[in-house]
mmCIF file of C-alpha atoms in Angstrom:
data_model
loop_
_atom_site.group_PDB
_atom_site.id
_atom_site.type_symbol
_atom_site.label_atom_id
_atom_site.label_comp_id
_atom_site.label_asym_id
_atom_site.label_seq_id
_atom_site.Cartn_x
_atom_site.Cartn_y
_atom_site.Cartn_z
ATOM 1 C CA ALA D 1055 107.393 102.980 106.746
ATOM 2 C CA GLN D 1056 110.879 103.624 104.253
ATOM 3 C CA LYS D 1057 112.892 106.610 104.543
ATOM 4 C CA ILE D 1058 115.709 108.581 102.836
ATOM 5 C CA THR D 1059 117.847 111.025 103.949
ATOM 6 C CA GLN D 1060 120.713 112.660 102.072
ATOM 7 C CA THR D 1061 121.830 115.875 104.716
ATOM 8 C CA GLN D 1062 123.854 117.832 101.916
ATOM 9 C CA PRO D 1063 121.952 119.856 99.951
ATOM 10 C CA GLY D 1064 125.264 120.913 97.903
ATOM 11 C CA MET D 1065 128.790 119.237 97.156
ATOM 12 C CA PHE D 1066 131.546 121.120 95.531
ATOM 13 C CA VAL D 1067 134.412 119.472 94.548
ATOM 14 C CA GLN D 1068 137.289 119.802 92.237
ATOM 15 C CA GLU D 1069 138.213 118.300 88.385
ATOM 16 C CA LYS D 1070 139.616 114.786 88.879
ATOM 17 C CA GLU D 1071 138.844 114.879 92.264
ATOM 18 C CA ALA D 1072 136.812 112.090 94.590
ATOM 19 C CA VAL D 1073 133.388 113.032 95.947
ATOM 20 C CA THR D 1074 131.414 111.025 98.160
ATOM 21 C CA LEU D 1075 127.521 111.739 98.527
ATOM 22 C CA ASP D 1076 126.071 110.209 101.679
ATOM 23 C CA CYS D 1077 122.474 108.704 102.291
ATOM 24 C CA THR D 1078 121.230 106.788 105.071
ATOM 25 C CA TYR D 1079 118.231 104.455 105.011
ATOM 26 C CA ASP D 1080 115.584 103.260 107.214
ATOM 27 C CA THR D 1081 113.788 100.526 106.640
ATOM 28 C CA SER D 1082 112.260 97.569 109.437
ATOM 29 C CA ASP D 1083 111.921 95.683 105.562
ATOM 30 C CA PRO D 1084 115.024 92.430 105.460
ATOM 31 C CA SER D 1085 115.163 92.868 102.013
ATOM 32 C CA TYR D 1086 115.289 96.228 99.682
ATOM 33 C CA GLY D 1087 117.354 97.942 96.896
ATOM 34 C CA LEU D 1088 119.638 100.755 96.713
ATOM 35 C CA PHE D 1089 119.210 102.990 93.698
ATOM 36 C CA TRP D 1090 121.269 106.242 92.868
ATOM 37 C CA TYR D 1091 120.159 108.269 89.633
ATOM 38 C CA LYS D 1092 121.371 111.789 88.437
ATOM 39 C CA GLN D 1093 119.247 114.727 87.177
ATOM 40 C CA PRO D 1094 121.472 116.956 85.267
ATOM 41 C CA SER D 1095 120.174 120.475 84.692
ATOM 42 C CA SER D 1096 118.301 119.143 81.622
ATOM 43 C CA GLY D 1097 116.285 117.217 83.974
ATOM 44 C CA GLU D 1098 115.622 113.333 82.952
ATOM 45 C CA MET D 1099 116.979 111.514 85.378
ATOM 46 C CA ILE D 1100 119.810 108.793 84.936
ATOM 47 C CA PHE D 1101 120.010 105.636 86.679
ATOM 48 C CA LEU D 1102 123.803 104.818 88.344
ATOM 49 C CA ILE D 1103 124.120 102.168 90.334
ATOM 50 C CA TYR D 1104 121.965 99.592 92.375
ATOM 51 C CA GLN D 1105 123.069 97.699 95.771
ATOM 52 C CA GLY D 1106 121.232 94.859 96.925
ATOM 53 C CA SER D 1107 120.504 94.473 100.361
ATOM 54 C CA TYR D 1108 121.786 90.479 100.212
ATOM 55 C CA ASP D 1109 124.259 91.502 97.931
ATOM 56 C CA GLN D 1110 127.887 90.826 99.750
ATOM 57 C CA GLN D 1111 130.048 93.090 97.834
ATOM 58 C CA ASN D 1112 129.984 97.199 97.132
ATOM 59 C CA ALA D 1113 128.338 97.699 94.016
ATOM 60 C CA THR D 1114 130.603 99.770 91.371
ATOM 61 C CA GLU D 1115 130.264 101.350 87.592
ATOM 62 C CA GLY D 1116 132.908 102.832 86.250
ATOM 63 C CA ARG D 1117 133.188 105.436 87.931
ATOM 64 C CA TYR D 1118 130.702 105.354 90.445
ATOM 65 C CA SER D 1119 130.654 102.853 93.657
ATOM 66 C CA LEU D 1120 128.192 102.450 96.440
ATOM 67 C CA ASN D 1121 129.865 102.337 100.116
ATOM 68 C CA PHE D 1122 126.954 100.354 101.317
ATOM 69 C CA GLN D 1123 127.267 99.790 105.036
ATOM 70 C CA LYS D 1124 124.434 97.637 106.346
ATOM 71 C CA ALA D 1125 124.642 98.215 110.498
ATOM 72 C CA ARG D 1126 124.273 101.716 109.719
ATOM 73 C CA LYS D 1127 122.234 101.829 107.191
ATOM 74 C CA SER D 1128 124.425 103.865 105.222
ATOM 75 C CA ALA D 1129 124.530 104.070 100.950
ATOM 76 C CA ASN D 1130 127.282 106.554 100.279
ATOM 77 C CA LEU D 1131 127.641 107.291 96.354
ATOM 78 C CA VAL D 1132 131.829 107.855 95.547
ATOM 79 C CA ILE D 1133 132.207 109.630 92.076
ATOM 80 C CA SER D 1134 136.161 109.635 91.260
ATOM 81 C CA ALA D 1135 138.125 111.346 88.997
ATOM 82 C CA SER D 1136 135.174 113.709 89.142
ATOM 83 C CA GLN D 1137 134.642 115.758 85.452
ATOM 84 C CA LEU D 1138 132.783 119.155 84.649
ATOM 85 C CA GLY D 1139 129.352 116.904 83.269
ATOM 86 C CA ASP D 1140 129.008 115.352 86.741
ATOM 87 C CA SER D 1141 128.098 118.288 87.990
ATOM 88 C CA ALA D 1142 124.222 117.652 88.688
ATOM 89 C CA MET D 1143 121.252 116.739 91.422
ATOM 90 C CA TYR D 1144 121.759 113.225 92.947
ATOM 91 C CA PHE D 1145 119.064 111.276 94.322
ATOM 92 C CA CYS D 1146 119.469 108.216 96.374
ATOM 93 C CA ALA D 1147 116.322 106.369 96.002
ATOM 94 C CA MET D 1148 115.429 102.457 98.512
ATOM 95 C CA ARG D 1149 112.402 100.243 96.730
ATOM 96 C CA GLY D 1150 111.095 97.722 99.407
ATOM 97 C CA ARG D 1151 109.258 94.355 99.021
ATOM 98 C CA ALA D 1152 105.067 94.200 99.024
ATOM 99 C CA GLY D 1153 104.468 90.748 99.836
ATOM 100 C CA GLY D 1154 105.826 88.128 97.655
ATOM 101 C CA THR D 1155 105.818 90.992 94.274
ATOM 102 C CA SER D 1156 107.736 93.943 94.291
ATOM 103 C CA TYR D 1157 105.761 97.055 92.235
ATOM 104 C CA GLY D 1158 108.984 98.356 92.220
ATOM 105 C CA LYS D 1159 108.048 101.620 93.938
ATOM 106 C CA LEU D 1160 110.598 103.682 94.910
ATOM 107 C CA THR D 1161 111.388 106.416 97.981
ATOM 108 C CA PHE D 1162 113.320 108.891 97.196
ATOM 109 C CA GLY D 1163 115.728 111.404 99.432
ATOM 110 C CA GLN D 1164 116.149 114.872 99.177
ATOM 111 C CA GLY D 1165 118.571 115.079 96.431
ATOM 112 C CA THR D 1166 122.250 116.505 96.310
ATOM 113 C CA ILE D 1167 123.658 119.108 94.191
ATOM 114 C CA LEU D 1168 126.918 118.777 92.876
ATOM 115 C CA THR D 1169 128.759 120.916 91.473
ATOM 116 C CA VAL D 1170 132.448 120.458 89.912
ATOM 117 C CA HIS D 1171 135.027 123.387 89.475
ATOM 118 C CA PRO D 1172 137.262 123.684 86.979
ATOM 119 C CA ASP Q 1309 116.722 101.283 74.335
ATOM 120 C CA VAL Q 1310 113.465 101.926 76.929
ATOM 121 C CA LYS Q 1311 111.439 105.339 75.793
ATOM 122 C CA VAL Q 1312 109.641 107.205 77.850
ATOM 123 C CA THR Q 1313 107.793 109.918 76.744
ATOM 124 C CA GLN Q 1314 105.770 112.964 78.347
ATOM 125 C CA SER Q 1315 103.306 115.243 76.511
ATOM 126 C CA SER Q 1316 104.657 118.675 77.142
ATOM 127 C CA ARG Q 1317 107.860 119.533 78.584
ATOM 128 C CA TYR Q 1318 106.063 122.873 79.722
ATOM 129 C CA LEU Q 1319 102.475 123.569 80.676
ATOM 130 C CA VAL Q 1320 100.836 126.307 82.295
ATOM 131 C CA LYS Q 1321 97.279 126.535 83.283
ATOM 132 C CA ARG Q 1322 94.714 128.424 85.235
ATOM 133 C CA THR Q 1323 93.282 127.797 88.625
ATOM 134 C CA GLY Q 1324 90.346 125.605 87.853
ATOM 135 C CA GLU Q 1325 91.260 123.873 84.123
ATOM 136 C CA LYS Q 1326 90.829 120.215 84.574
ATOM 137 C CA VAL Q 1327 94.874 119.115 83.140
ATOM 138 C CA PHE Q 1328 95.893 116.304 81.846
ATOM 139 C CA LEU Q 1329 99.713 114.711 81.551
ATOM 140 C CA GLU Q 1330 100.380 112.033 79.594
ATOM 141 C CA CYS Q 1331 103.003 109.390 79.562
ATOM 142 C CA VAL Q 1332 103.793 106.245 76.880
ATOM 143 C CA GLN Q 1333 106.804 103.682 77.499
ATOM 144 C CA ASP Q 1334 107.772 101.760 74.671
ATOM 145 C CA MET Q 1335 109.512 98.729 76.885
ATOM 146 C CA ASP Q 1336 105.881 96.194 77.657
ATOM 147 C CA HIS Q 1337 106.686 97.879 81.028
ATOM 148 C CA GLU Q 1338 103.956 96.664 83.551
ATOM 149 C CA ASN Q 1339 104.701 99.099 86.040
ATOM 150 C CA MET Q 1340 103.790 103.032 85.362
ATOM 151 C CA PHE Q 1341 104.511 105.627 88.087
ATOM 152 C CA TRP Q 1342 103.966 109.665 88.094
ATOM 153 C CA TYR Q 1343 105.803 111.666 90.736
ATOM 154 C CA ARG Q 1344 106.118 115.441 91.718
ATOM 155 C CA GLN Q 1345 109.449 116.742 92.522
ATOM 156 C CA ASP Q 1346 109.934 119.612 94.167
ATOM 157 C CA PRO Q 1347 113.245 121.571 95.700
ATOM 158 C CA GLY Q 1348 113.629 120.343 99.486
ATOM 159 C CA LEU Q 1349 111.478 117.359 98.643
ATOM 160 C CA GLY Q 1350 112.539 114.987 96.251
ATOM 161 C CA LEU Q 1351 110.256 113.252 94.500
ATOM 162 C CA ARG Q 1352 107.350 112.171 95.567
ATOM 163 C CA LEU Q 1353 104.878 109.247 94.390
ATOM 164 C CA ILE Q 1354 101.696 110.534 93.359
ATOM 165 C CA TYR Q 1355 99.814 107.417 92.012
ATOM 166 C CA PHE Q 1356 101.014 104.375 89.768
ATOM 167 C CA SER Q 1357 100.094 101.366 88.121
ATOM 168 C CA TYR Q 1358 100.876 97.876 87.944
ATOM 169 C CA ASP Q 1359 98.821 96.272 85.367
ATOM 170 C CA VAL Q 1360 96.031 98.139 82.807
ATOM 171 C CA LYS Q 1361 93.005 99.877 84.755
ATOM 172 C CA MET Q 1362 94.647 98.820 87.622
ATOM 173 C CA LYS Q 1363 96.433 102.077 90.360
ATOM 174 C CA GLU Q 1364 97.464 102.512 93.733
ATOM 175 C CA LYS Q 1365 97.582 105.569 95.525
ATOM 176 C CA GLY Q 1366 101.209 106.849 96.540
ATOM 177 C CA ASP Q 1367 102.213 109.507 99.363
ATOM 178 C CA ILE Q 1368 100.342 112.211 97.968
ATOM 179 C CA PRO Q 1369 97.438 111.647 95.966
ATOM 180 C CA GLU Q 1370 95.229 114.046 97.419
ATOM 181 C CA GLY Q 1371 93.768 116.290 94.241
ATOM 182 C CA TYR Q 1372 95.024 113.564 91.320
ATOM 183 C CA SER Q 1373 93.749 111.034 89.780
ATOM 184 C CA VAL Q 1374 95.175 108.692 87.363
ATOM 185 C CA SER Q 1375 94.428 106.093 84.518
ATOM 186 C CA ARG Q 1376 95.820 102.951 82.552
ATOM 187 C CA GLU Q 1377 93.347 101.839 79.510
ATOM 188 C CA LYS Q 1378 96.152 100.815 77.489
ATOM 189 C CA LYS Q 1379 99.551 99.102 78.512
ATOM 190 C CA GLU Q 1380 102.147 101.819 77.458
ATOM 191 C CA ARG Q 1381 99.898 104.945 78.316
ATOM 192 C CA PHE Q 1382 99.352 106.307 81.826
ATOM 193 C CA SER Q 1383 97.572 109.623 82.339
ATOM 194 C CA LEU Q 1384 97.715 111.988 85.871
ATOM 195 C CA ILE Q 1385 94.544 114.016 85.814
ATOM 196 C CA LEU Q 1386 94.042 116.787 87.900
ATOM 197 C CA GLU Q 1387 90.673 117.726 88.085
ATOM 198 C CA SER Q 1388 90.871 121.505 89.278
ATOM 199 C CA ALA Q 1389 94.322 123.038 88.846
ATOM 200 C CA SER Q 1390 95.436 124.640 92.120
ATOM 201 C CA THR Q 1391 98.494 126.864 92.609
ATOM 202 C CA ASN Q 1392 99.810 124.413 94.764
ATOM 203 C CA GLN Q 1393 100.279 121.892 91.974
ATOM 204 C CA THR Q 1394 103.035 123.997 90.247
ATOM 205 C CA SER Q 1395 105.473 121.779 90.182
ATOM 206 C CA MET Q 1396 107.378 119.156 87.901
ATOM 207 C CA TYR Q 1397 106.046 115.909 87.028
ATOM 208 C CA LEU Q 1398 107.683 112.689 86.416
ATOM 209 C CA CYS Q 1399 106.609 109.435 84.239
ATOM 210 C CA ALA Q 1400 108.653 106.329 85.081
ATOM 211 C CA SER Q 1401 108.250 102.955 84.361
ATOM 212 C CA SER Q 1402 109.502 98.923 85.294
ATOM 213 C CA TYR Q 1403 109.286 95.524 85.171
ATOM 214 C CA LEU Q 1404 107.071 94.325 87.656
ATOM 215 C CA VAL Q 1405 109.130 91.642 89.690
ATOM 216 C CA ARG Q 1406 107.951 88.913 91.432
ATOM 217 C CA THR Q 1407 110.159 86.586 93.969
ATOM 218 C CA GLY Q 1408 110.165 84.079 94.978
ATOM 219 C CA GLY Q 1409 112.077 84.626 98.094
ATOM 220 C CA GLN Q 1410 114.165 86.769 99.898
ATOM 221 C CA GLY Q 1411 117.369 86.750 98.191
ATOM 222 C CA ALA Q 1412 115.789 86.785 94.797
ATOM 223 C CA PHE Q 1413 114.329 89.756 95.364
ATOM 224 C CA GLY Q 1414 117.746 91.580 97.652
ATOM 225 C CA SER Q 1415 119.476 91.002 94.085
ATOM 226 C CA SER Q 1416 116.849 91.987 91.766
ATOM 227 C CA TYR Q 1417 117.819 95.284 89.196
ATOM 228 C CA ASN Q 1418 114.714 96.505 87.540
ATOM 229 C CA GLU Q 1419 115.249 99.996 87.787
ATOM 230 C CA GLN Q 1420 112.550 102.561 86.712
ATOM 231 C CA PHE Q 1421 112.938 104.448 83.595
ATOM 232 C CA PHE Q 1422 112.309 108.230 83.839
ATOM 233 C CA GLY Q 1423 110.902 110.554 81.265
ATOM 234 C CA PRO Q 1424 111.995 113.966 80.403
ATOM 235 C CA GLY Q 1425 109.388 115.510 82.985
ATOM 236 C CA THR Q 1426 106.593 117.837 82.698
ATOM 237 C CA ARG Q 1427 107.086 121.877 84.198
ATOM 238 C CA LEU Q 1428 103.331 122.787 85.502
ATOM 239 C CA THR Q 1429 102.150 126.160 86.173
ATOM 240 C CA VAL Q 1430 99.260 127.320 87.234
ATOM 241 C CA LEU Q 1431 98.589 130.587 87.513
#
């Protein structure tokens, strides 16, 4: 069974500072993918960044980077230069493999609410 | 742009009513998913479908059923709504990825695209 744990129910950061949102995972599957989604108060889920278990380098997308530590089974999201618009709920999710075909099922963590202060 | 739409943003129903939540995607995705989102629990998978008329149970299928008669449409059905089904319901879709090996899967992208959600209240 797969499990994702986000231990920070809420985080606060000052505008323009960097913030790290924690995510640890558990799986016995050697091949998996890790995703981060952002959910603003409006409710839509916005895909931010992806890391494959065999990717050699940490993923980056603009101000988002994923600190992937495979041995520790952690996939923390780092947001640099925080903006007021970054205030939202953030979810970490994992996709495992089902035989030779990925149905793309995701297992989500509990989420972390990020508040950016001016 | 991928678009996933859901029939209602807000819905209020009474206990015992039959409730239909509709989801439509316009990207010809094979996979479609229904999640419910509750505070402190994140998103939990109810059902998913990887082809027309195909369905698979997720982690919390009890009290729900689904229907997929056309590729673009995936319906979630609450046969007899109960107050503990008050929640936010999110639909998502993605391509079906067929992999030839661990390396290919590990590097495949294939994110899910989500609809705006339906906030259902059962009184």
